[in-house]
Short mmCIF file of C-alpha atoms and ligand atoms in Angstrom, two decimals:
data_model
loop_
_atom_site.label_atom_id
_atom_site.label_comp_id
_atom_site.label_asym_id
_atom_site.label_seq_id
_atom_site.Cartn_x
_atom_site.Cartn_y
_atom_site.Cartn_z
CA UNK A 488 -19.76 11.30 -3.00
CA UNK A 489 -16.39 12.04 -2.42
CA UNK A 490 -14.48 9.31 -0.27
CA UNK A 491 -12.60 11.00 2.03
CA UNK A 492 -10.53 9.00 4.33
CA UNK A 493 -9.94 11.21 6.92
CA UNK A 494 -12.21 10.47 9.23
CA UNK A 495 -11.62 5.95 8.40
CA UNK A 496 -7.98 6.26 8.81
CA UNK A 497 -8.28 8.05 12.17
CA UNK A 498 -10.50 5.39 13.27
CA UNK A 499 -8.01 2.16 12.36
CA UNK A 500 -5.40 4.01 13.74
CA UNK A 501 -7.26 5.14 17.31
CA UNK A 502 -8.31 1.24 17.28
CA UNK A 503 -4.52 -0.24 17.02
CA UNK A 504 -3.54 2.40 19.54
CA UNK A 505 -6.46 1.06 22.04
CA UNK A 506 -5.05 -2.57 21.47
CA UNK A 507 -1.51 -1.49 21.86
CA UNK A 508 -2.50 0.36 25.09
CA UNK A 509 -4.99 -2.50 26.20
CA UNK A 510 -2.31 -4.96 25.92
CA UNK A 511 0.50 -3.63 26.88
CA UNK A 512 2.00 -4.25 23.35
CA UNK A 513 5.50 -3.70 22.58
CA UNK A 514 6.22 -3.05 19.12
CA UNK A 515 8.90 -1.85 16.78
CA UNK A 516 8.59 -0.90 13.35
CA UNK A 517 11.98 -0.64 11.33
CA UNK A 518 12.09 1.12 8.16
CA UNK A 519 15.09 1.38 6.06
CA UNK A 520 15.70 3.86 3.55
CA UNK A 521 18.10 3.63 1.01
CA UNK A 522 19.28 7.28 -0.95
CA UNK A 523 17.98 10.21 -1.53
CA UNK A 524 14.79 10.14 -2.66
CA UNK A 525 12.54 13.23 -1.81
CA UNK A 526 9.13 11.19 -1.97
CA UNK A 527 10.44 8.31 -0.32
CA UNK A 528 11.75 10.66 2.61
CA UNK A 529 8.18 12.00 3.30
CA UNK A 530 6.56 8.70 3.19
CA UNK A 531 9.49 7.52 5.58
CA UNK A 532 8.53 10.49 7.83
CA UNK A 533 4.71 10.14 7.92
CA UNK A 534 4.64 6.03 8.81
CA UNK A 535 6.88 7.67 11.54
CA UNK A 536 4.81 10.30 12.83
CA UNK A 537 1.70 7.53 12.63
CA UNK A 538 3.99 5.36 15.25
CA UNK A 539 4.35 7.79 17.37
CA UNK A 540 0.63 8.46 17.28
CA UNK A 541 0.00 4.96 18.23
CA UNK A 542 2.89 4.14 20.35
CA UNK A 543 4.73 1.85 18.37
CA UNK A 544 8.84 2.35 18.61
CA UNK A 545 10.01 3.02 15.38
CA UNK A 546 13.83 2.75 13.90
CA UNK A 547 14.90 4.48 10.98
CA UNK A 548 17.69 3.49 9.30
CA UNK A 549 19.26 5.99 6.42
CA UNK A 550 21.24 4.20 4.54
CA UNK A 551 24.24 6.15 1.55
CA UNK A 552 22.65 5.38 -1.96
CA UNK A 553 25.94 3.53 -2.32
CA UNK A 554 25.37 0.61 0.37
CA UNK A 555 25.81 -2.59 -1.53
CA UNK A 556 23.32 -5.28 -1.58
CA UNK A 557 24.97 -7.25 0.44
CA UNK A 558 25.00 -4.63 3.20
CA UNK A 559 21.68 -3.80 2.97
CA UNK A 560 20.91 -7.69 3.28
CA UNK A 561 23.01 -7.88 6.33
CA UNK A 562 21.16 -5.18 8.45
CA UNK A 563 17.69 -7.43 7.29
CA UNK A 564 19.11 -10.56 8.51
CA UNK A 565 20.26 -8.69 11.49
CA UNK A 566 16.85 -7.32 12.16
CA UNK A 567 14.88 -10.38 11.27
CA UNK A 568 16.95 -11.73 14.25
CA UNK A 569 16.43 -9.18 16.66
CA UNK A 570 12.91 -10.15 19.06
CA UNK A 571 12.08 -6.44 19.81
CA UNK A 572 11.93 -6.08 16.08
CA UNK A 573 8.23 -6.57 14.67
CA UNK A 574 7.83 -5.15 11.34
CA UNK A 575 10.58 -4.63 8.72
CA UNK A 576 9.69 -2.37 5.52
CA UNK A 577 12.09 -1.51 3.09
CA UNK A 578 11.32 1.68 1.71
CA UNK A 579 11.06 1.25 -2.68
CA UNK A 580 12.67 2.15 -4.86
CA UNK A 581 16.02 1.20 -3.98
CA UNK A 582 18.41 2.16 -6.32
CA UNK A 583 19.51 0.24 -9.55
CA UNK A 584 22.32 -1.35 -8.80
CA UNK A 585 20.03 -3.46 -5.57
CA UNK A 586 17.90 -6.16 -6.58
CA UNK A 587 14.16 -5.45 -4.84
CA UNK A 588 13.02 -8.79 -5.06
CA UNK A 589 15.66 -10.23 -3.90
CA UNK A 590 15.52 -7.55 -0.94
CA UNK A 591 11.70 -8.64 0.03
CA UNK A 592 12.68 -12.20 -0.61
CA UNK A 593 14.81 -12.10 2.48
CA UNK A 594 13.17 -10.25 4.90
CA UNK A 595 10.92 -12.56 7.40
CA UNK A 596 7.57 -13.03 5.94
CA UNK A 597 6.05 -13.21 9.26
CA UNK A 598 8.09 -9.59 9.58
CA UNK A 599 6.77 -8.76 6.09
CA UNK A 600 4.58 -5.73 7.09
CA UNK A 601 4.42 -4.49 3.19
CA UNK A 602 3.25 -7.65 2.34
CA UNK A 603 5.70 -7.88 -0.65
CA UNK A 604 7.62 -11.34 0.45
CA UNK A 605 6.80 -14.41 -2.07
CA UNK A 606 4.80 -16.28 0.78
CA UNK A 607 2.35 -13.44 1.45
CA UNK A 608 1.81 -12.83 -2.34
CA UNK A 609 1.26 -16.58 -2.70
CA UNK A 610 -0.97 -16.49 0.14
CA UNK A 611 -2.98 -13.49 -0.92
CA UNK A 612 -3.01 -15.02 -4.04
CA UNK A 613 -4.33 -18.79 -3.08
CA UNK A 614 -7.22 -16.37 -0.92
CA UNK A 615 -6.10 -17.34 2.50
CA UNK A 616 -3.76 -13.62 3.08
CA UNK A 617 -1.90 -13.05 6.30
CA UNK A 618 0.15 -9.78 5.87
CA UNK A 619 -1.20 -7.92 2.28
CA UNK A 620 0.40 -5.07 0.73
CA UNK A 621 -1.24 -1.65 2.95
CA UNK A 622 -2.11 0.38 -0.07
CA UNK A 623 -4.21 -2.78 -1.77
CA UNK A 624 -6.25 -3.64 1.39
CA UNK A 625 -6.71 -0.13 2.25
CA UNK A 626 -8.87 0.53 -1.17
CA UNK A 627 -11.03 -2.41 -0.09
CA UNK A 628 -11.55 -0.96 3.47
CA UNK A 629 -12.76 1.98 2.00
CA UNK A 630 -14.99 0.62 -0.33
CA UNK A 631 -16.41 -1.11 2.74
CA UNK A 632 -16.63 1.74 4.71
CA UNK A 633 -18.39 3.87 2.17
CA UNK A 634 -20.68 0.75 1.51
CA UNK A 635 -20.36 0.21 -1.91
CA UNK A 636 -20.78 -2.86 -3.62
CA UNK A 637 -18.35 -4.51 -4.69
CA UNK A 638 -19.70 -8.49 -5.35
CA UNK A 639 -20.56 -8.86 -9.20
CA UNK A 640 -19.11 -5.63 -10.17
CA UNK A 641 -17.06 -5.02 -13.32
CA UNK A 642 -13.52 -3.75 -11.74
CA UNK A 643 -10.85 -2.32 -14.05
CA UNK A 644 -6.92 -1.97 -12.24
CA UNK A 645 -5.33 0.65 -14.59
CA UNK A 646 -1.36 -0.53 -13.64
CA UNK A 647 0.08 -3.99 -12.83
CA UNK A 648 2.76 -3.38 -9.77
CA UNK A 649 3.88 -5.87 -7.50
CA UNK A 650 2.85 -3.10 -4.74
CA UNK A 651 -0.40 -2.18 -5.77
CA UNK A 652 -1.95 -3.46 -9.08
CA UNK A 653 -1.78 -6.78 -8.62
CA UNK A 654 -2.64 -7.20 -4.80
CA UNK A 655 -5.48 -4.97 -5.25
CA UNK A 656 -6.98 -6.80 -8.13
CA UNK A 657 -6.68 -10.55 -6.39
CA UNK A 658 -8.54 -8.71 -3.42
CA UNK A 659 -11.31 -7.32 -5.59
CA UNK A 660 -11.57 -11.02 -6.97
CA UNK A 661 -12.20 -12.36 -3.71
CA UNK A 662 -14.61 -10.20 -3.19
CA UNK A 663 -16.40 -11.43 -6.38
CA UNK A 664 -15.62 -8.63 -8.63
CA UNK A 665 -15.12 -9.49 -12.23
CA UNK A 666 -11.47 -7.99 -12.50
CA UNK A 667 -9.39 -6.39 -15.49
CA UNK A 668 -5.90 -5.61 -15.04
CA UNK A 669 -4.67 -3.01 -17.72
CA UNK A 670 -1.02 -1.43 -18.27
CA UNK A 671 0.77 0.12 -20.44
CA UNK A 672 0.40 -2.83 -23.48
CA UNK A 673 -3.12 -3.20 -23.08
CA UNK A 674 -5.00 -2.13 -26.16
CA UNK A 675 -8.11 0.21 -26.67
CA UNK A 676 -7.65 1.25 -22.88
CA UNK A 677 -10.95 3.98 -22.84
CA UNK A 678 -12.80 1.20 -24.03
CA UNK A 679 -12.30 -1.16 -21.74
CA UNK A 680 -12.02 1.41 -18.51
CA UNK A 681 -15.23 2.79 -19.49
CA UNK A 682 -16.56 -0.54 -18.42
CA UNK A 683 -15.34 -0.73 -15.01
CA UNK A 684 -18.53 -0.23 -12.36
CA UNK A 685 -15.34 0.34 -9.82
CA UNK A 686 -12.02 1.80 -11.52
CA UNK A 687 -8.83 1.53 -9.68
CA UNK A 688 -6.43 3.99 -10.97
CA UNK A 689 -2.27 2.76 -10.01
CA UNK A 690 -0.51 4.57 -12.91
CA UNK A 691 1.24 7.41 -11.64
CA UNK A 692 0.68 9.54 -14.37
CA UNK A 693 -1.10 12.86 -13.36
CA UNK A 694 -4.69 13.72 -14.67
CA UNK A 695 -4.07 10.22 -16.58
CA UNK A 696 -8.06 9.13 -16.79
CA UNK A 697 -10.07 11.92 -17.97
CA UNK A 698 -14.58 12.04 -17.64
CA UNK A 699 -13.81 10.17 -21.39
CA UNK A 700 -12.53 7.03 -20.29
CA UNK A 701 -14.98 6.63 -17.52
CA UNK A 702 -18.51 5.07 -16.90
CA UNK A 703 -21.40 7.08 -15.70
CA UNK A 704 -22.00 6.32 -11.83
CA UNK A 705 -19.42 4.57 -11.38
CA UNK A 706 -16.69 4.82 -8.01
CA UNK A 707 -13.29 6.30 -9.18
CA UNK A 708 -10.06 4.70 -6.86
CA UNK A 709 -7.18 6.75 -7.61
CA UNK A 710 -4.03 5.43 -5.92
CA UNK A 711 -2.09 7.99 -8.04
CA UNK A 712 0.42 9.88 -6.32
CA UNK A 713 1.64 13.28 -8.98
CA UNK A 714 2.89 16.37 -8.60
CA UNK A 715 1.91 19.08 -10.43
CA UNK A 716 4.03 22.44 -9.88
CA UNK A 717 5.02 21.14 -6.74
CA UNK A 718 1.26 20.08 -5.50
CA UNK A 719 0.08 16.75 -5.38
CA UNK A 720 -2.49 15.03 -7.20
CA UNK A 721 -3.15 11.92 -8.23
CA UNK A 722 -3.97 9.73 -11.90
CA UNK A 723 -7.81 10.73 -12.34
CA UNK A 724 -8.59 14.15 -13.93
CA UNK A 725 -10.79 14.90 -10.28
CA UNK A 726 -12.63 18.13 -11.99
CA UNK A 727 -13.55 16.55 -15.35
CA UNK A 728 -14.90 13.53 -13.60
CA UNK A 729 -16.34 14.05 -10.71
CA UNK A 730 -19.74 15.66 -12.53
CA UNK A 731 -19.86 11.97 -14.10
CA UNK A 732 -18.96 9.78 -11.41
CA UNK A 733 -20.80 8.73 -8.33
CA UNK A 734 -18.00 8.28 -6.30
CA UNK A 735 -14.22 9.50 -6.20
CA UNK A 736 -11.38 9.87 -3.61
CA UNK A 737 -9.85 12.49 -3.15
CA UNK A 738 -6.21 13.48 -3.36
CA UNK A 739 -4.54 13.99 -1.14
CA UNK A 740 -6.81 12.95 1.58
CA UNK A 741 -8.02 9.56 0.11
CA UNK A 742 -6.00 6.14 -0.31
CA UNK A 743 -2.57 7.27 0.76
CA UNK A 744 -4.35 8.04 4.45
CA UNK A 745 -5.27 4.26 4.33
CA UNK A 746 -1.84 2.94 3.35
CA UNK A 747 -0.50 4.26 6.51
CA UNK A 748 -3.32 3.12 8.98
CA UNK A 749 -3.56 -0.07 7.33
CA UNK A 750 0.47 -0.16 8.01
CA UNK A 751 -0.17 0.45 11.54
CA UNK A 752 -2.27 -2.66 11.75
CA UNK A 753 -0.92 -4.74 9.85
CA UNK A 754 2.03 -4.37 12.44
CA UNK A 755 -0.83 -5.97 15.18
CA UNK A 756 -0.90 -8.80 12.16
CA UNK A 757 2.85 -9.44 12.12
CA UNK A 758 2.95 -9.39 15.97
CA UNK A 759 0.12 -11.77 16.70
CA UNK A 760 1.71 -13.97 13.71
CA UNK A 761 5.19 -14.12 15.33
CA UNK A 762 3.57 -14.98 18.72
CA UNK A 763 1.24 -17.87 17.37
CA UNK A 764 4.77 -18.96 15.82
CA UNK A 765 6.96 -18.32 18.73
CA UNK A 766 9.07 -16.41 16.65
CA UNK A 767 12.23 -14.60 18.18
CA UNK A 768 10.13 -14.58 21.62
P1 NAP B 1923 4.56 1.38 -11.05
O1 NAP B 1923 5.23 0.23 -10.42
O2 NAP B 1923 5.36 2.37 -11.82
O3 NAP B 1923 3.41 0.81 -12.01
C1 NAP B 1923 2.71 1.63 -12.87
C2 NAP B 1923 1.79 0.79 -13.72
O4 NAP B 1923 1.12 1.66 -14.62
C3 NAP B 1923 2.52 -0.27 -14.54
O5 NAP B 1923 1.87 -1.51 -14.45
C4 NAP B 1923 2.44 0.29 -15.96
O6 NAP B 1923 2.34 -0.70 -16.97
C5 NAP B 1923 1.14 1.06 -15.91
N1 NAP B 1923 1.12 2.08 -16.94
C6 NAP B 1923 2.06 3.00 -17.23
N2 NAP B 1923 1.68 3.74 -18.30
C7 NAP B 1923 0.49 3.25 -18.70
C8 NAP B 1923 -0.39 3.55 -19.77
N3 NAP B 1923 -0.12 4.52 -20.65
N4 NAP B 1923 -1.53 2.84 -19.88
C9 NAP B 1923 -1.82 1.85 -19.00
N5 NAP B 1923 -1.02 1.51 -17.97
C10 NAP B 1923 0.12 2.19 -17.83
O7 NAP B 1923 3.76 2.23 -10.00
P2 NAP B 1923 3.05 1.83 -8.60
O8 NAP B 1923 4.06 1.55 -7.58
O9 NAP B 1923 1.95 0.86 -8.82
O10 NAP B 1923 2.42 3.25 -8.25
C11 NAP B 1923 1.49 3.86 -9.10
C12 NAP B 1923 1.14 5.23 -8.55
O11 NAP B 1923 0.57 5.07 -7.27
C13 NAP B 1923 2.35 6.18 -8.33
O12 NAP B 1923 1.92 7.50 -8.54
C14 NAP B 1923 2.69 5.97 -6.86
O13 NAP B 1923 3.34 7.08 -6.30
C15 NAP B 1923 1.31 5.80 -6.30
N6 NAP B 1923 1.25 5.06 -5.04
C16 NAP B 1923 0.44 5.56 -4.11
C17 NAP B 1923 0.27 4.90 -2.92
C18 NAP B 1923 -0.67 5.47 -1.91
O14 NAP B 1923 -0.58 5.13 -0.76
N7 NAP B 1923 -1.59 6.33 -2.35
C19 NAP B 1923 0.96 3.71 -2.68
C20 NAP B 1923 1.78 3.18 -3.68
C21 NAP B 1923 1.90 3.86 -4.87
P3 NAP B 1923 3.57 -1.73 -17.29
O15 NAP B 1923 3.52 -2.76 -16.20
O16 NAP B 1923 3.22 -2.29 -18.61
O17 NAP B 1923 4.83 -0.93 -17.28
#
């Protein structure tokens, strides 16, 4: 089967623009990019076309690759100030001479729609999440979607990011898979991927798994995001594996629809959080 998320996506998103309508919600979703970055620039542009879809305000802020940290930090104090403001996401990477961490470390966690601030990781982590990182709970909607099992299985997270690797595995733990984080130390990789009932691809190397590093039947994530000649495509050779697999998204056209749907409600999440908080209100 191939998991297309097409139709899922749609769905989240048509259901947080019924609530929005239904209740009258007002919400604004401020996204700063820093630089140049091609990639970053369409990602920017699609979470804003999916607010528009919805009805949530956006602001985009395009920041000179030469702001200094201490700019950039101003204009995230400023907006986790500002009441109208419900969702801050700084757009990654930011360039080298800006400390990330430091970055998500500052901005609101109740604001935190990425889910990258030290509080949500910690919560994620200790299994009561609030706000988790879009890409990570998006794989584990679709799983649930598509109905496949996911308690007992042997899970394998090729990658270790802050962003994706690591949120997605402490999900898939709570969900009682038997998780394996690998990266780029890990030894014997094949052997250990062709283990993995449900492997999660987060390299971002293209055609990085081939149908020799897999497990028959198993359900192939990739979160891989490669461009090859200009045309994307993501970590997991899709032609050499698909024959072997039983399952395998697609992309594009798979996880990266979820990141931005999930994004969408996870700005409902930081709303009803600030609310139950009185927050800014
Ligand atoms: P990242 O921060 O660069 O992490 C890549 C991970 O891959 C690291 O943990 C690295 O190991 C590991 N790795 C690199 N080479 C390896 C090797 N030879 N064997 C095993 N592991 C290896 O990347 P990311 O932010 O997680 O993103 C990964 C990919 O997903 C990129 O293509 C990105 O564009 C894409 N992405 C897609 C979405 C989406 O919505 N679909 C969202 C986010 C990211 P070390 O830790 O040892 O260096």
């Amino acid at each position: 089967m191939i998991l297309a998320a097409k139709d899922l996506a749609l769905s989240i998103k048509d259901e947080v623009k019924k609530n929005v309508a239904e209740n009258n919600l007002k919400l604004t979703l401020a996204v700063i990019l820093v630089g140049e970055d091609n990639a970053s620039k369409i990602y920017v542009r699609n979470k804003k076309i999916a607010c528009e879809y919805i009805g949530i305000k956006s602001l985009i802020y395009e920041l000179p690759e030469s702001i200094s940290q201490n700019e950039l930090l101003e204009i995230v104090f400023e907006l986790n100030e500002r009441s109208d403001v419900t969702g801050i996401l700084v757009q990654l990477p930011l360039p080298k001479h800006i400390d990330e961490a430091f970055i998500m470390e500052n901005i609101n966690p109740l604001k935190d729609v990425d889910g990258f601030h030290p509080e949500n990781v910690g919560k994620l982590t200790l299994g009561s999440p609030k706000l988790v990182p879009c890409t990570a709970i998006g794989i584990i909607k679709l799983l649930e979607h598509f109905k496949i099992n996911i308690d007992g299985e042997n899970c394998v997270v090729v990658g270790r990011s802050n962003d994706v690797g690591k949120p997605v595995a402490s999900l898939m733990l709570a969900k009682n898979a038997t998780v394996t984080i690998c990266h780029s130390h890990t030894k014997n990789l094949a052997q250990i991927t062709k283990t993995a009932d449900i492997l999660i691809s987060a390299v971002g190397k293209a055609k990085f798994i081939n149908c020799d590093m897999i497990k028959e039947n198993s359900t192939l994530i990739d979160v891989g995001m490669n461009r090859i000649d200009g045309k994307l495509c993501g970590d997991i050779d899709f032609d050499s594996c698909i024959s072997k697999a039983k399952n395998i998204t697609p992309v594009p056209g798979g996880v990266g629809l979820m990141t931005i749907a999930m994004l969408m409600q996870n700005c409902i999440i930081a709303n009803a959080l600030q609310k139950f908080r009185n927050v800014g209100k």
